[in-house]
Amino acid sequence: MTDAPISAPAGPDTSGRSQWWDVWDQFKTHKGALFGAAVFLFIVLSVTVGPLIWTLEPTFIDIRARNSGPSMAHPFGTDQLGRDILARMMAGGQVSIAVGLTAMLISVLLGTLIGVTSGFFRKLDGVLMGLTNLFLALPLLPLLLVMVMLFRETLARSFGPEMGTFILIVSAIGVTSWMQTARIVRGEVLALKEREFVLAARSMGTPSRRMILRHILPNVLSPIMVSATLGIATAIITESALSFLGLGFPPDFPTWGRLLFDAIDYLQQYPERVFWPGLAISLTVLSVNYIGDGLRDALDPRIRGR
């Protein structure tokens, strides 16, 4: 009589485990990315939930409290008109982050569309890459300034000063920042076209549209996500630069860049007015860059399996 073989204890069933859980597991190992995600989440919650707690209006003028320092009534002090700087910081953060996210979506969509089209369809490659190189050769800041000067009044009359400026800023930033995404995506698509699964799908007569949606786009998700995170940081910095130059939103519509611009005349007397918006911009950009590093590692299958 022979003993029955003893089977090893069964481990956890991972057959139905989603790929996104593997991405999250790899993302958690990047300490800088976790720190960046925590800081960015804190900033977003501060500017969205904060106004529900700190209900003082950012445009409320208390001329008797102007140029006051930090206090219980005004933790960040007040500006030259007596407006609460904390309330203006939260309102400005909403605008700056909204500009960053919206401009990023425009640039990533444009860059992905042009990159995939250029890499997949050889006949269009020369034209689209020539257009990309042309945009890369243009001086972007003067181009942004020209766009703002040309279309500001038209959009302000059509949509109002605030919404018109918002549409103008996000459109200008998005239209002038898609080139890096297009170059990166095109390179990935050119490499994917020679892979066995793409060649097999082509030999089976799979339509180009289906091949792009099913085989190409899922495999270029990693560089697209990294470009998206970096695009948020670039858009926030660009909007801040335009507002700092006085070409962004109206004075009564605060953004972090506008707060920096308004504080320049009082830099020597009240340096903290420059410190707070500068710190907010720096922390937001730094946290987004760390998130991009973590996503790059987490979405790369060559690293995720380690």
Short mmCIF file of N, CA, C and O in Angstrom, two decimals, residues 4-122:
data_model
loop_
_atom_site.label_atom_id
_atom_site.label_comp_id
_atom_site.label_asym_id
_atom_site.label_seq_id
_atom_site.Cartn_x
_atom_site.Cartn_y
_atom_site.Cartn_z
N ALA A 4 -0.36 8.20 -0.38
CA ALA A 4 -0.77 9.20 -1.38
C ALA A 4 0.15 10.41 -1.27
O ALA A 4 0.55 10.80 -0.17
N PRO A 5 0.55 10.97 -2.38
CA PRO A 5 1.42 12.14 -2.34
C PRO A 5 0.73 13.31 -1.65
O PRO A 5 -0.47 13.52 -1.80
N ILE A 6 1.52 14.01 -0.84
CA ILE A 6 0.98 15.15 -0.11
C ILE A 6 1.09 16.37 -1.00
O ILE A 6 2.18 16.71 -1.47
N SER A 7 -0.03 16.99 -1.25
CA SER A 7 -0.04 18.16 -2.12
C SER A 7 0.31 19.40 -1.32
O SER A 7 0.00 19.51 -0.14
N ALA A 8 0.98 20.33 -1.99
CA ALA A 8 1.37 21.58 -1.35
C ALA A 8 0.14 22.43 -1.11
O ALA A 8 -0.84 22.37 -1.86
N PRO A 9 0.13 23.19 -0.03
CA PRO A 9 -1.03 24.05 0.24
C PRO A 9 -1.22 25.07 -0.86
O PRO A 9 -0.25 25.61 -1.39
N ALA A 10 -2.46 25.24 -1.19
CA ALA A 10 -2.78 26.16 -2.29
C ALA A 10 -2.57 27.59 -1.84
O ALA A 10 -2.96 27.98 -0.74
N GLY A 11 -1.95 28.39 -2.70
CA GLY A 11 -1.74 29.80 -2.41
C GLY A 11 -2.94 30.61 -2.86
O GLY A 11 -3.93 30.07 -3.35
N PRO A 12 -2.86 31.88 -2.66
CA PRO A 12 -3.99 32.74 -3.06
C PRO A 12 -4.18 32.72 -4.56
O PRO A 12 -3.22 32.70 -5.34
N ASP A 13 -5.42 32.69 -4.94
CA ASP A 13 -5.77 32.64 -6.37
C ASP A 13 -5.61 34.02 -6.98
O ASP A 13 -6.31 34.96 -6.62
N THR A 14 -4.65 34.13 -7.89
CA THR A 14 -4.41 35.41 -8.57
C THR A 14 -4.79 35.35 -10.04
O THR A 14 -4.42 36.22 -10.82
N SER A 15 -5.54 34.28 -10.41
CA SER A 15 -5.86 34.16 -11.83
C SER A 15 -6.78 35.27 -12.30
O SER A 15 -6.70 35.70 -13.44
N GLY A 16 -7.66 35.76 -11.40
CA GLY A 16 -8.55 36.84 -11.78
C GLY A 16 -8.05 38.21 -11.39
O GLY A 16 -8.80 39.17 -11.41
N ARG A 17 -6.80 38.30 -11.02
CA ARG A 17 -6.22 39.57 -10.56
C ARG A 17 -6.05 40.52 -11.73
O ARG A 17 -5.49 40.17 -12.76
N SER A 18 -6.50 41.74 -11.55
CA SER A 18 -6.40 42.74 -12.60
C SER A 18 -4.96 43.22 -12.73
O SER A 18 -4.19 43.25 -11.76
N GLN A 19 -4.60 43.62 -13.95
CA GLN A 19 -3.27 44.16 -14.19
C GLN A 19 -3.04 45.44 -13.40
O GLN A 19 -1.92 45.76 -13.01
N TRP A 20 -4.11 46.20 -13.12
CA TRP A 20 -3.96 47.44 -12.38
C TRP A 20 -3.54 47.21 -10.94
O TRP A 20 -2.93 48.09 -10.32
N TRP A 21 -3.84 46.02 -10.38
CA TRP A 21 -3.34 45.70 -9.05
C TRP A 21 -1.82 45.54 -9.09
O TRP A 21 -1.12 45.92 -8.14
N ASP A 22 -1.30 44.94 -10.16
CA ASP A 22 0.15 44.83 -10.30
C ASP A 22 0.79 46.20 -10.44
O ASP A 22 1.87 46.46 -9.91
N VAL A 23 0.10 47.09 -11.17
CA VAL A 23 0.61 48.46 -11.31
C VAL A 23 0.65 49.15 -9.94
O VAL A 23 1.62 49.82 -9.59
N TRP A 24 -0.41 48.97 -9.16
CA TRP A 24 -0.46 49.59 -7.84
C TRP A 24 0.62 49.02 -6.91
O TRP A 24 1.26 49.75 -6.15
N ASP A 25 0.83 47.69 -6.98
CA ASP A 25 1.87 47.08 -6.16
C ASP A 25 3.24 47.65 -6.47
O ASP A 25 4.05 47.90 -5.58
N GLN A 26 3.54 47.86 -7.76
CA GLN A 26 4.82 48.44 -8.14
C GLN A 26 4.89 49.92 -7.76
O GLN A 26 5.94 50.40 -7.32
N PHE A 27 3.77 50.62 -7.91
CA PHE A 27 3.75 52.05 -7.57
C PHE A 27 4.02 52.25 -6.08
O PHE A 27 4.69 53.21 -5.69
N LYS A 28 3.52 51.33 -5.24
CA LYS A 28 3.70 51.47 -3.79
C LYS A 28 5.16 51.34 -3.37
O LYS A 28 5.54 51.83 -2.31
N THR A 29 5.97 50.67 -4.18
CA THR A 29 7.38 50.51 -3.82
C THR A 29 8.20 51.76 -4.08
O THR A 29 9.34 51.84 -3.64
N HIS A 30 7.64 52.73 -4.80
CA HIS A 30 8.34 53.98 -5.10
C HIS A 30 7.97 55.00 -4.01
O HIS A 30 6.90 55.59 -4.04
N LYS A 31 8.87 55.18 -3.05
CA LYS A 31 8.56 56.06 -1.92
C LYS A 31 8.33 57.50 -2.36
O LYS A 31 7.47 58.20 -1.84
N GLY A 32 9.13 57.96 -3.32
CA GLY A 32 8.94 59.33 -3.80
C GLY A 32 7.59 59.53 -4.44
O GLY A 32 6.95 60.58 -4.27
N ALA A 33 7.12 58.50 -5.19
CA ALA A 33 5.81 58.61 -5.83
C ALA A 33 4.69 58.64 -4.79
O ALA A 33 3.71 59.39 -4.94
N LEU A 34 4.81 57.83 -3.75
CA LEU A 34 3.79 57.86 -2.69
C LEU A 34 3.78 59.21 -1.99
O LEU A 34 2.72 59.76 -1.69
N PHE A 35 4.98 59.75 -1.72
CA PHE A 35 5.05 61.07 -1.11
C PHE A 35 4.43 62.12 -2.02
O PHE A 35 3.65 62.98 -1.57
N GLY A 36 4.74 62.06 -3.32
CA GLY A 36 4.17 63.02 -4.26
C GLY A 36 2.67 62.90 -4.35
O GLY A 36 1.96 63.92 -4.40
N ALA A 37 2.15 61.66 -4.35
CA ALA A 37 0.70 61.47 -4.42
C ALA A 37 0.02 62.02 -3.17
O ALA A 37 -1.05 62.64 -3.25
N ALA A 38 0.65 61.81 -2.00
CA ALA A 38 0.07 62.32 -0.76
C ALA A 38 0.06 63.86 -0.75
O ALA A 38 -0.94 64.47 -0.36
N VAL A 39 1.15 64.47 -1.19
CA VAL A 39 1.22 65.93 -1.21
C VAL A 39 0.22 66.50 -2.21
O VAL A 39 -0.51 67.47 -1.92
N PHE A 40 0.15 65.89 -3.41
CA PHE A 40 -0.78 66.39 -4.42
C PHE A 40 -2.23 66.23 -3.96
O PHE A 40 -3.06 67.13 -4.16
N LEU A 41 -2.55 65.10 -3.33
CA LEU A 41 -3.90 64.90 -2.81
C LEU A 41 -4.22 65.92 -1.73
O LEU A 41 -5.34 66.47 -1.68
N PHE A 42 -3.24 66.22 -0.87
CA PHE A 42 -3.45 67.23 0.18
C PHE A 42 -3.72 68.60 -0.44
O PHE A 42 -4.61 69.33 0.03
N ILE A 43 -2.97 68.96 -1.48
CA ILE A 43 -3.17 70.25 -2.13
C ILE A 43 -4.55 70.32 -2.78
O ILE A 43 -5.26 71.32 -2.65
N VAL A 44 -4.93 69.25 -3.48
CA VAL A 44 -6.24 69.24 -4.14
C VAL A 44 -7.36 69.34 -3.12
O VAL A 44 -8.33 70.10 -3.30
N LEU A 45 -7.26 68.59 -2.03
CA LEU A 45 -8.30 68.67 -0.99
C LEU A 45 -8.31 70.05 -0.34
O LEU A 45 -9.38 70.56 0.01
N SER A 46 -7.14 70.65 -0.17
CA SER A 46 -7.08 71.97 0.46
C SER A 46 -7.80 73.02 -0.37
O SER A 46 -8.52 73.87 0.17
N VAL A 47 -7.64 72.97 -1.69
CA VAL A 47 -8.24 74.02 -2.53
C VAL A 47 -9.69 73.71 -2.88
O VAL A 47 -10.41 74.62 -3.31
N THR A 48 -10.13 72.47 -2.72
CA THR A 48 -11.52 72.13 -3.04
C THR A 48 -12.40 72.08 -1.78
O THR A 48 -13.51 72.62 -1.77
N VAL A 49 -11.91 71.43 -0.73
CA VAL A 49 -12.69 71.33 0.50
C VAL A 49 -12.42 72.51 1.42
O VAL A 49 -13.30 72.90 2.21
N GLY A 50 -11.22 73.09 1.32
CA GLY A 50 -10.86 74.20 2.20
C GLY A 50 -11.85 75.35 2.19
O GLY A 50 -12.23 75.85 3.27
N PRO A 51 -12.32 75.82 1.02
CA PRO A 51 -13.29 76.93 1.02
C PRO A 51 -14.60 76.61 1.72
O PRO A 51 -15.31 77.54 2.13
N LEU A 52 -14.94 75.33 1.88
CA LEU A 52 -16.15 74.98 2.63
C LEU A 52 -15.95 75.17 4.13
O LEU A 52 -16.91 75.34 4.88
N ILE A 53 -14.66 75.12 4.55
CA ILE A 53 -14.35 75.30 5.97
C ILE A 53 -14.00 76.75 6.26
O ILE A 53 -14.50 77.36 7.20
N TRP A 54 -13.12 77.30 5.43
CA TRP A 54 -12.72 78.71 5.56
C TRP A 54 -13.58 79.51 4.59
O TRP A 54 -13.27 79.64 3.43
N THR A 55 -14.70 80.02 5.08
CA THR A 55 -15.75 80.56 4.20
C THR A 55 -15.56 82.02 3.84
O THR A 55 -16.42 82.60 3.18
N LEU A 56 -14.46 82.63 4.23
CA LEU A 56 -14.23 84.03 3.89
C LEU A 56 -14.04 84.17 2.38
O LEU A 56 -13.27 83.41 1.77
N GLU A 57 -14.74 85.12 1.78
CA GLU A 57 -14.67 85.29 0.34
C GLU A 57 -13.30 85.85 -0.07
O GLU A 57 -12.79 86.77 0.57
N PRO A 58 -12.70 85.30 -1.15
CA PRO A 58 -11.38 85.81 -1.57
C PRO A 58 -11.43 87.22 -2.12
O PRO A 58 -10.39 87.90 -2.18
N THR A 59 -12.62 87.71 -2.52
CA THR A 59 -12.73 89.07 -3.06
C THR A 59 -13.25 90.07 -2.02
O THR A 59 -13.42 91.24 -2.35
N PHE A 60 -13.49 89.62 -0.79
CA PHE A 60 -14.01 90.51 0.25
C PHE A 60 -12.92 91.49 0.67
O PHE A 60 -11.80 91.08 1.03
N ILE A 61 -13.22 92.77 0.64
CA ILE A 61 -12.26 93.82 0.97
C ILE A 61 -12.58 94.38 2.35
O ILE A 61 -13.69 94.85 2.61
N ASP A 62 -11.56 94.31 3.22
CA ASP A 62 -11.65 94.92 4.56
C ASP A 62 -10.51 95.93 4.64
O ASP A 62 -9.39 95.58 5.02
N ILE A 63 -10.80 97.16 4.27
CA ILE A 63 -9.75 98.15 4.16
C ILE A 63 -9.08 98.44 5.50
O ILE A 63 -7.91 98.86 5.56
N ARG A 64 -9.78 98.18 6.60
CA ARG A 64 -9.21 98.43 7.92
C ARG A 64 -8.16 97.38 8.29
O ARG A 64 -7.33 97.63 9.16
N ALA A 65 -8.20 96.22 7.65
CA ALA A 65 -7.25 95.14 7.96
C ALA A 65 -6.19 94.97 6.90
O ALA A 65 -5.49 93.96 6.86
N ARG A 66 -6.02 95.95 6.02
CA ARG A 66 -5.07 95.78 4.91
C ARG A 66 -3.63 95.72 5.43
O ARG A 66 -3.28 96.35 6.42
N ASN A 67 -2.84 94.90 4.72
CA ASN A 67 -1.41 94.72 5.02
C ASN A 67 -1.17 94.20 6.44
O ASN A 67 -0.14 94.51 7.06
N SER A 68 -2.11 93.43 6.97
CA SER A 68 -1.92 92.86 8.30
C SER A 68 -1.18 91.53 8.19
O SER A 68 -1.26 90.83 7.18
N GLY A 69 -0.46 91.20 9.25
CA GLY A 69 0.29 89.96 9.28
C GLY A 69 -0.57 88.78 9.66
O GLY A 69 -1.79 88.91 9.87
N PRO A 70 0.04 87.59 9.78
CA PRO A 70 -0.72 86.40 10.17
C PRO A 70 -1.38 86.57 11.53
O PRO A 70 -0.78 87.10 12.47
N SER A 71 -2.62 86.13 11.64
CA SER A 71 -3.38 86.21 12.88
C SER A 71 -4.45 85.13 12.86
O SER A 71 -4.58 84.37 11.89
N MET A 72 -5.20 85.04 13.94
CA MET A 72 -6.29 84.05 13.99
C MET A 72 -7.35 84.38 12.94
O MET A 72 -7.95 83.47 12.36
N ALA A 73 -7.61 85.65 12.72
CA ALA A 73 -8.62 86.05 11.74
C ALA A 73 -8.12 85.84 10.32
O ALA A 73 -8.91 85.54 9.41
N HIS A 74 -6.81 86.01 10.10
CA HIS A 74 -6.21 85.87 8.77
C HIS A 74 -4.89 85.11 8.91
O HIS A 74 -3.84 85.72 9.10
N PRO A 75 -4.92 83.77 8.85
CA PRO A 75 -3.71 82.98 9.11
C PRO A 75 -2.53 83.32 8.19
O PRO A 75 -1.38 83.21 8.60
N PHE A 76 -2.80 83.69 6.95
CA PHE A 76 -1.74 84.06 6.02
C PHE A 76 -1.61 85.58 5.87
O PHE A 76 -0.85 86.04 5.02
N GLY A 77 -2.37 86.34 6.65
CA GLY A 77 -2.35 87.78 6.53
C GLY A 77 -3.32 88.28 5.47
O GLY A 77 -4.13 87.53 4.92
N THR A 78 -3.22 89.58 5.17
CA THR A 78 -4.06 90.20 4.15
C THR A 78 -3.19 90.96 3.17
O THR A 78 -2.03 91.27 3.45
N ASP A 79 -3.77 91.29 2.02
CA ASP A 79 -3.02 92.03 1.00
C ASP A 79 -3.26 93.53 1.15
O ASP A 79 -3.81 94.00 2.16
N GLN A 80 -2.85 94.28 0.13
CA GLN A 80 -2.93 95.74 0.20
C GLN A 80 -4.35 96.28 0.21
O GLN A 80 -4.57 97.44 0.55
N LEU A 81 -5.33 95.44 -0.12
CA LEU A 81 -6.73 95.86 -0.08
C LEU A 81 -7.49 95.25 1.10
O LEU A 81 -8.69 95.46 1.22
N GLY A 82 -6.80 94.49 1.91
CA GLY A 82 -7.45 93.85 3.04
C GLY A 82 -8.10 92.52 2.72
O GLY A 82 -8.88 92.01 3.52
N ARG A 83 -7.79 91.94 1.56
CA ARG A 83 -8.35 90.64 1.20
C ARG A 83 -7.55 89.52 1.86
O ARG A 83 -6.32 89.58 1.94
N ASP A 84 -8.25 88.50 2.30
CA ASP A 84 -7.62 87.39 3.02
C ASP A 84 -6.77 86.56 2.06
O ASP A 84 -7.28 86.04 1.05
N ILE A 85 -5.48 86.42 2.38
CA ILE A 85 -4.57 85.71 1.48
C ILE A 85 -4.84 84.21 1.48
O ILE A 85 -4.71 83.55 0.44
N LEU A 86 -5.23 83.64 2.60
CA LEU A 86 -5.55 82.21 2.63
C LEU A 86 -6.71 81.90 1.70
O LEU A 86 -6.67 80.93 0.93
N ALA A 87 -7.77 82.70 1.75
CA ALA A 87 -8.91 82.49 0.86
C ALA A 87 -8.49 82.65 -0.60
O ALA A 87 -8.93 81.89 -1.47
N ARG A 88 -7.63 83.62 -0.88
CA ARG A 88 -7.17 83.83 -2.25
C ARG A 88 -6.24 82.71 -2.70
O ARG A 88 -6.22 82.36 -3.89
N MET A 89 -5.46 82.14 -1.79
CA MET A 89 -4.62 81.00 -2.13
C MET A 89 -5.46 79.79 -2.53
O MET A 89 -5.15 79.09 -3.49
N MET A 90 -6.53 79.54 -1.79
CA MET A 90 -7.38 78.39 -2.12
C MET A 90 -8.12 78.62 -3.43
O MET A 90 -8.22 77.70 -4.26
N ALA A 91 -8.63 79.83 -3.63
CA ALA A 91 -9.31 80.12 -4.90
C ALA A 91 -8.32 80.07 -6.06
O ALA A 91 -8.64 79.54 -7.14
N GLY A 92 -7.12 80.60 -5.85
CA GLY A 92 -6.11 80.56 -6.91
C GLY A 92 -5.66 79.14 -7.22
O GLY A 92 -5.37 78.81 -8.37
N GLY A 93 -5.61 78.27 -6.18
CA GLY A 93 -5.24 76.88 -6.42
C GLY A 93 -6.26 76.15 -7.27
O GLY A 93 -5.91 75.32 -8.12
N GLN A 94 -7.55 76.45 -7.07
CA GLN A 94 -8.57 75.83 -7.90
C GLN A 94 -8.37 76.16 -9.37
O GLN A 94 -8.45 75.29 -10.24
N VAL A 95 -8.07 77.43 -9.64
CA VAL A 95 -7.88 77.85 -11.04
C VAL A 95 -6.60 77.25 -11.61
O VAL A 95 -6.60 76.72 -12.73
N SER A 96 -5.51 77.31 -10.87
CA SER A 96 -4.23 76.82 -11.38
C SER A 96 -4.28 75.32 -11.66
O SER A 96 -3.79 74.86 -12.70
N ILE A 97 -4.85 74.55 -10.75
CA ILE A 97 -4.93 73.10 -10.96
C ILE A 97 -5.89 72.76 -12.08
O ILE A 97 -5.65 71.85 -12.89
N ALA A 98 -7.02 73.51 -12.17
CA ALA A 98 -7.95 73.28 -13.29
C ALA A 98 -7.29 73.58 -14.62
O ALA A 98 -7.47 72.84 -15.60
N VAL A 99 -6.50 74.65 -14.68
CA VAL A 99 -5.76 74.96 -15.91
C VAL A 99 -4.78 73.84 -16.23
O VAL A 99 -4.67 73.40 -17.38
N GLY A 100 -4.06 73.36 -15.21
CA GLY A 100 -3.09 72.29 -15.46
C GLY A 100 -3.73 71.02 -15.98
O GLY A 100 -3.24 70.42 -16.94
N LEU A 101 -4.84 70.61 -15.38
CA LEU A 101 -5.50 69.36 -15.80
C LEU A 101 -6.10 69.50 -17.19
O LEU A 101 -5.97 68.61 -18.04
N THR A 102 -6.78 70.63 -17.46
CA THR A 102 -7.44 70.80 -18.75
C THR A 102 -6.42 70.94 -19.88
O THR A 102 -6.58 70.32 -20.94
N ALA A 103 -5.39 71.75 -19.67
CA ALA A 103 -4.36 71.90 -20.70
C ALA A 103 -3.63 70.59 -20.93
O ALA A 103 -3.27 70.25 -22.08
N MET A 104 -3.43 69.81 -19.87
CA MET A 104 -2.79 68.50 -20.03
C MET A 104 -3.64 67.58 -20.89
O MET A 104 -3.11 66.88 -21.77
N LEU A 105 -4.95 67.56 -20.67
CA LEU A 105 -5.82 66.70 -21.48
C LEU A 105 -5.75 67.08 -22.96
O LEU A 105 -5.67 66.21 -23.83
N ILE A 106 -5.75 68.39 -23.24
CA ILE A 106 -5.67 68.83 -24.64
C ILE A 106 -4.35 68.41 -25.27
O ILE A 106 -4.31 67.85 -26.37
N SER A 107 -3.24 68.64 -24.57
CA SER A 107 -1.93 68.32 -25.14
C SER A 107 -1.74 66.81 -25.30
O SER A 107 -1.18 66.36 -26.30
N VAL A 108 -2.21 66.03 -24.32
CA VAL A 108 -2.04 64.57 -24.42
C VAL A 108 -2.91 64.00 -25.54
O VAL A 108 -2.46 63.11 -26.29
N LEU A 109 -4.13 64.49 -25.67
CA LEU A 109 -4.99 63.99 -26.76
C LEU A 109 -4.39 64.34 -28.12
O LEU A 109 -4.34 63.48 -29.02
N LEU A 110 -3.94 65.57 -28.28
CA LEU A 110 -3.32 65.96 -29.55
C LEU A 110 -2.05 65.17 -29.82
O LEU A 110 -1.83 64.66 -30.92
N GLY A 111 -1.19 65.07 -28.80
CA GLY A 111 0.07 64.35 -28.98
C GLY A 111 -0.14 62.88 -29.27
O GLY A 111 0.55 62.31 -30.13
N THR A 112 -1.09 62.25 -28.57
CA THR A 112 -1.36 60.82 -28.82
C THR A 112 -1.93 60.61 -30.22
O THR A 112 -1.53 59.69 -30.93
N LEU A 113 -2.88 61.46 -30.61
CA LEU A 113 -3.47 61.33 -31.94
C LEU A 113 -2.42 61.48 -33.04
O LEU A 113 -2.34 60.64 -33.96
N ILE A 114 -1.61 62.50 -32.94
CA ILE A 114 -0.59 62.73 -33.98
C ILE A 114 0.49 61.67 -33.91
O ILE A 114 0.97 61.18 -34.95
N GLY A 115 0.91 61.28 -32.71
CA GLY A 115 1.95 60.27 -32.58
C GLY A 115 1.53 58.91 -33.11
O GLY A 115 2.29 58.25 -33.84
N VAL A 116 0.32 58.48 -32.77
CA VAL A 116 -0.17 57.18 -33.25
C VAL A 116 -0.37 57.21 -34.77
O VAL A 116 0.01 56.27 -35.49
N THR A 117 -0.97 58.28 -35.28
CA THR A 117 -1.20 58.39 -36.72
C THR A 117 0.11 58.42 -37.49
O THR A 117 0.26 57.75 -38.51
N SER A 118 1.08 59.17 -36.97
CA SER A 118 2.37 59.27 -37.65
C SER A 118 3.12 57.95 -37.63
O SER A 118 3.73 57.56 -38.63
N GLY A 119 3.09 57.26 -36.49
CA GLY A 119 3.83 56.01 -36.40
C GLY A 119 3.19 54.85 -37.12
O GLY A 119 3.88 53.97 -37.63
N PHE A 120 1.85 54.86 -37.21
CA PHE A 120 1.16 53.71 -37.80
C PHE A 120 1.00 53.84 -39.31
O PHE A 120 1.12 52.85 -40.04
N PHE A 121 0.74 55.05 -39.79
CA PHE A 121 0.52 55.26 -41.22
C PHE A 121 1.76 55.92 -41.82
O PHE A 121 2.01 57.11 -41.60
N ARG A 122 2.52 55.16 -42.57
CA ARG A 122 3.80 55.63 -43.07
C ARG A 122 3.64 56.82 -44.00
O ARG A 122 4.51 57.71 -44.04
#
